[in-house]
Coordinates of C-alpha atoms in Angstrom, one line a residue:
M1 CA -5.1 16.8 1.3
T2 CA -3.3 13.4 1.2
D3 CA -2.2 12.1 4.6
R4 CA 1.5 11.7 4.3
R5 CA 2.1 10.1 7.7
P6 CA 3.8 6.7 7.4
H7 CA 2.3 3.6 8.9
P8 CA 3.9 2.6 12.2
S9 CA 6.0 -0.6 12.2
R10 CA 7.1 -3.0 15.0
R11 CA 9.8 -4.5 12.8
S12 CA 13.3 -3.8 14.2
V13 CA 16.9 -4.6 13.2
L14 CA 15.9 -5.3 9.6
V15 CA 18.4 -4.2 7.1
A16 CA 16.3 -2.4 5.4
G17 CA -1.1 -15.5 -7.5
G18 CA -2.9 -18.9 -9.2
V19 CA 0.9 -18.9 -9.7
G20 CA 3.6 -20.9 -8.1
V21 CA 6.7 -18.8 -7.6
T22 CA 9.8 -21.0 -7.4
A23 CA 13.4 -21.0 -8.2
I24 CA 14.1 -17.7 -6.5
G25 CA 17.4 -17.8 -4.7
L26 CA 19.0 -15.8 -2.1
S27 CA 22.1 -15.4 0.0
G28 CA 22.3 -18.6 2.1
V29 CA 18.7 -19.5 1.4
H30 CA 17.0 -20.7 -1.7
L31 CA 13.4 -20.1 -2.6
A32 CA 11.5 -23.1 -3.8
T33 CA 12.9 -25.6 -6.2
A34 CA 12.7 -29.4 -6.5
T35 CA 14.0 -31.7 -9.2
S36 CA 12.5 -31.3 -12.6
E37 CA 10.6 -34.5 -12.0
G38 CA 9.5 -33.5 -8.6
A39 CA 6.3 -32.0 -7.3
V40 CA 5.2 -29.8 -4.5
G41 CA 6.2 -31.5 -1.2
A42 CA 8.9 -33.6 -2.9
T43 CA 12.1 -34.2 -0.9
P44 CA 14.6 -31.5 -1.7
S45 CA 17.9 -32.4 -3.4
T46 CA 20.9 -32.7 -1.2
D47 CA 23.0 -30.9 -3.8
V48 CA 23.9 -27.2 -3.3
L49 CA 21.1 -25.2 -4.8
P50 CA 21.7 -22.4 -7.2
L51 CA 21.0 -18.9 -5.9
V52 CA 18.9 -16.4 -7.7
K53 CA 20.5 -13.1 -8.2
E54 CA 20.0 -10.2 -5.8
T55 CA 18.2 -7.2 -7.3
T56 CA 17.5 -3.7 -6.2
E57 CA 14.5 -3.1 -3.9
G58 CA 13.6 0.0 -5.9
P59 CA 12.2 3.3 -4.5
Y60 CA 8.8 1.9 -3.3
Y61 CA 9.6 -0.5 -0.5
L62 CA 7.8 0.1 2.8
D63 CA 8.4 -1.7 6.0
Y64 CA 4.7 -2.2 6.7
D65 CA 3.4 -4.9 9.0
K66 CA 0.7 -6.4 6.8
H67 CA 0.6 -10.1 7.7
R68 CA -1.9 -11.5 5.3
V69 CA -2.5 -13.9 2.5
D70 CA -4.8 -11.7 0.3
I71 CA -3.0 -8.5 -0.6
T72 CA -5.4 -7.2 -3.3
E73 CA -7.6 -4.8 -1.2
G74 CA -10.1 -4.8 -4.1
R75 CA -7.5 -4.0 -6.8
R76 CA -8.8 -5.3 -10.2
G77 CA -6.8 -7.6 -12.4
T78 CA -6.2 -11.2 -13.5
P79 CA -6.2 -13.3 -10.4
L80 CA -2.7 -14.6 -9.4
E81 CA -1.7 -16.9 -6.6
V82 CA 1.9 -16.7 -5.5
R83 CA 3.4 -19.7 -3.8
I84 CA 7.0 -19.4 -2.5
R85 CA 9.1 -22.0 -0.8
I86 CA 12.2 -21.2 1.2
L87 CA 14.9 -23.8 1.2
N88 CA 18.4 -23.8 2.7
A89 CA 20.9 -23.4 -0.2
K90 CA 23.4 -25.7 1.4
D91 CA 21.3 -28.8 2.3
G92 CA 18.0 -28.2 0.5
K93 CA 16.0 -28.4 3.7
P94 CA 12.9 -26.2 4.2
V95 CA 13.3 -23.0 6.2
P96 CA 10.3 -22.6 8.6
E97 CA 9.3 -19.3 10.3
A98 CA 11.0 -17.1 7.7
S99 CA 9.2 -13.9 6.8
V100 CA 8.5 -13.4 3.0
D101 CA 7.6 -9.9 2.0
I102 CA 6.2 -9.1 -1.5
W103 CA 5.1 -5.8 -3.1
Q104 CA 4.1 -4.8 -6.6
C105 CA 2.3 -2.2 -8.7
D106 CA -1.4 -2.5 -9.8
A107 CA -2.7 -2.9 -13.4
L108 CA -2.0 0.8 -14.1
G109 CA 1.5 0.8 -12.8
I110 CA 0.8 2.5 -9.4
Y111 CA 2.3 1.5 -6.1
S112 CA 0.4 1.9 -2.8
G113 CA 2.0 4.4 -0.5
Y114 CA 3.4 6.2 -3.5
E115 CA 0.4 6.9 -5.6
E116 CA 1.2 10.5 -6.4
T117 CA 5.0 9.8 -6.8
S118 CA 4.6 6.8 -9.1
E119 CA 2.1 8.5 -11.2
A120 CA 4.4 11.6 -11.6
M121 CA 7.3 9.4 -12.5
N122 CA 5.2 7.4 -15.0
E123 CA 4.1 10.6 -16.7
G124 CA 7.7 12.0 -16.8
E125 CA 6.8 14.8 -14.3
L126 CA 9.3 13.6 -11.8
V127 CA 12.8 12.7 -13.1
F128 CA 16.0 11.8 -11.3
E129 CA 19.5 11.8 -12.7
G130 CA 21.4 8.7 -11.6
P131 CA 20.0 6.2 -9.1
I132 CA 16.5 6.9 -7.8
P133 CA 16.8 7.6 -4.0
K134 CA 14.7 6.1 -1.3
L135 CA 11.5 8.1 -1.4
P136 CA 9.1 9.0 1.5
P137 CA 5.5 7.7 1.1
D138 CA 2.9 10.2 -0.1
S139 CA -0.2 8.2 1.0
R140 CA -1.4 5.7 3.6
T141 CA -2.7 3.1 1.1
T142 CA -1.4 -0.5 1.4
F143 CA -2.8 -2.5 -1.5
L144 CA -0.6 -5.2 -3.1
R145 CA 1.8 -5.4 -0.1
G146 CA 2.1 -8.0 2.5
F147 CA 4.1 -10.7 4.2
Q148 CA 3.7 -14.3 5.3
M149 CA 5.6 -16.6 7.6
T150 CA 6.8 -19.9 6.0
D151 CA 5.2 -23.1 7.4
H152 CA 7.0 -26.3 8.5
D153 CA 7.7 -27.1 4.9
G154 CA 9.0 -23.6 4.0
W155 CA 5.9 -22.5 2.0
V156 CA 4.0 -19.2 1.9
R157 CA 1.1 -18.3 -0.3
F158 CA -0.3 -14.9 -1.4
R159 CA -3.5 -14.0 -3.4
T160 CA -2.9 -11.0 -5.6
V161 CA -3.4 -9.9 -9.2
F162 CA -1.1 -9.9 -12.2
P163 CA 1.1 -6.8 -12.0
G164 CA 0.9 -4.0 -14.5
W165 CA 3.8 -2.1 -15.8
Y166 CA 5.3 1.4 -15.6
T167 CA 7.8 3.6 -17.3
G168 CA 11.2 1.9 -17.8
R169 CA 10.4 -1.5 -16.2
T170 CA 9.2 -4.8 -17.3
V171 CA 6.4 -6.6 -15.3
H172 CA 7.7 -7.9 -12.0
I173 CA 7.1 -8.6 -8.3
H174 CA 9.5 -7.5 -5.6
V175 CA 10.5 -10.1 -2.9
K176 CA 12.3 -9.7 0.4
V177 CA 13.1 -12.6 2.8
H178 CA 13.8 -12.1 6.5
T179 CA 15.1 -14.7 9.0
R180 CA 16.1 -14.9 12.7
G181 CA 13.1 -12.8 13.8
V182 CA 9.8 -13.6 15.4
L183 CA 6.1 -13.0 14.6
L184 CA 4.8 -10.9 17.5
D185 CA 1.3 -9.5 17.5
R186 CA 1.0 -9.9 13.7
A187 CA 4.3 -8.1 13.1
Y188 CA 7.8 -9.4 12.3
A189 CA 10.4 -8.2 14.7
E190 CA 14.2 -8.5 15.3
G191 CA 14.9 -10.2 12.0
V192 CA 17.6 -9.7 9.3
T193 CA 17.1 -9.4 5.6
V194 CA 18.7 -12.3 3.7
H195 CA 17.4 -11.7 0.2
T196 CA 16.1 -8.8 -1.9
G197 CA 15.1 -9.7 -5.4
Q198 CA 12.5 -9.5 -8.2
V199 CA 10.6 -12.2 -10.2
Y200 CA 9.5 -11.9 -13.8
F201 CA 7.0 -13.3 -16.1
P202 CA 7.2 -14.9 -19.6
E203 CA 6.6 -12.4 -22.4
D204 CA 3.8 -14.4 -24.0
L205 CA 1.9 -14.4 -20.8
T206 CA 2.4 -10.6 -20.2
D207 CA 1.4 -9.9 -23.8
A208 CA -1.9 -11.9 -23.4
V209 CA -2.8 -10.2 -20.1
S210 CA -2.0 -6.8 -21.5
K211 CA -4.9 -7.3 -24.0
V212 CA -7.6 -7.6 -21.3
R213 CA -9.2 -5.1 -18.9
P214 CA -8.1 -3.4 -16.7
Y215 CA -4.6 -3.7 -18.3
T216 CA -5.9 -2.2 -21.6
L217 CA -6.4 1.1 -19.6
N218 CA -2.7 1.3 -19.0
D219 CA -1.4 3.4 -21.9
L220 CA 2.2 3.6 -20.7
P221 CA 4.8 2.1 -23.0
R222 CA 5.6 -1.5 -21.9
T223 CA 9.2 -2.4 -21.4
T224 CA 9.9 -6.0 -22.4
N225 CA 12.1 -8.4 -20.4
D226 CA 15.0 -8.1 -22.8
T227 CA 15.1 -4.3 -22.7
D228 CA 14.6 -4.1 -18.9
P229 CA 17.7 -2.6 -17.0
F230 CA 17.5 -5.3 -14.3
Y231 CA 16.4 -8.4 -16.1
S232 CA 19.4 -10.6 -16.6
G233 CA 18.3 -13.7 -18.5
D234 CA 15.7 -16.3 -19.2
T235 CA 16.5 -18.8 -16.4
A236 CA 15.2 -19.5 -13.0
A237 CA 18.4 -18.2 -11.4
D238 CA 17.6 -14.8 -13.2
G239 CA 14.1 -14.8 -11.5
L240 CA 12.1 -15.8 -14.6
L241 CA 9.0 -17.8 -13.5
T242 CA 8.1 -21.1 -15.3
V243 CA 4.3 -21.1 -15.3
V244 CA 1.3 -22.9 -16.8
W245 CA -1.6 -20.6 -17.6
D246 CA -5.0 -20.6 -19.4
R247 CA -4.0 -19.5 -22.9
G248 CA -7.7 -19.3 -23.9
D249 CA -8.7 -16.7 -21.3
A250 CA -6.1 -14.3 -19.8
T251 CA -8.8 -12.8 -17.5
R252 CA -8.7 -15.9 -15.3
A253 CA -5.2 -17.1 -15.9
C254 CA -4.6 -19.3 -12.9
L255 CA -0.8 -19.8 -13.0
F256 CA 0.9 -22.9 -11.6
D257 CA 4.6 -23.2 -11.7
R258 CA 6.5 -26.4 -12.6
L259 CA 9.2 -26.9 -10.0
T260 CA 12.6 -27.0 -11.6
S261 CA 16.1 -27.1 -10.2

């Protein structure tokens, strides 16, 4: 029988790969941009930075205290490094000691903590009319979830795999940012959520990755960016990532973003 007990969490008062993830914005804080001529570590612009749109957290968010860089837990897929920088939207300065939380599905469209639920929804066995409610977890698995604290320059880094897809959604990674809290015994406590969003991948990259294992084992229909209900446009402010990747071998697509404002 599946253990349905949730993981304990010390987080309180919360409202709730190689790729560089930049140009994600949030309310009052901006995730990682520099000038188009800039590079990692460049002095941020003093102009007010554009904010990336808020997006629903979806039904699969879990407030787990998984403070780690590598979130794969052995999940197979094209290696992906996610680098996120948090900048203050008003003055462009880095925001240190913010908690950045990411979660995603695996190559077959399954979320940890919700393996039975996400599989049932993907197969059409579980259907909701109207908005999907917040669902209780059905397992104790934690793959492809984790958080990191931003360093002095506002950066965090995660090692993961390229996400798969599931019924009704384009390929994406979820992001939450928390501030005004503290890292205590490897858990983030007494913070507030300042951004909830999603980031997306260019269609040509997703199409290439979908042709290699283990993604070829995912027989669910793939929703494209332009037919996704939450994808809003092909700009950084919409959450679309600008990446450089190995077009000759999608099994080892190390993705590096070009920082753009």
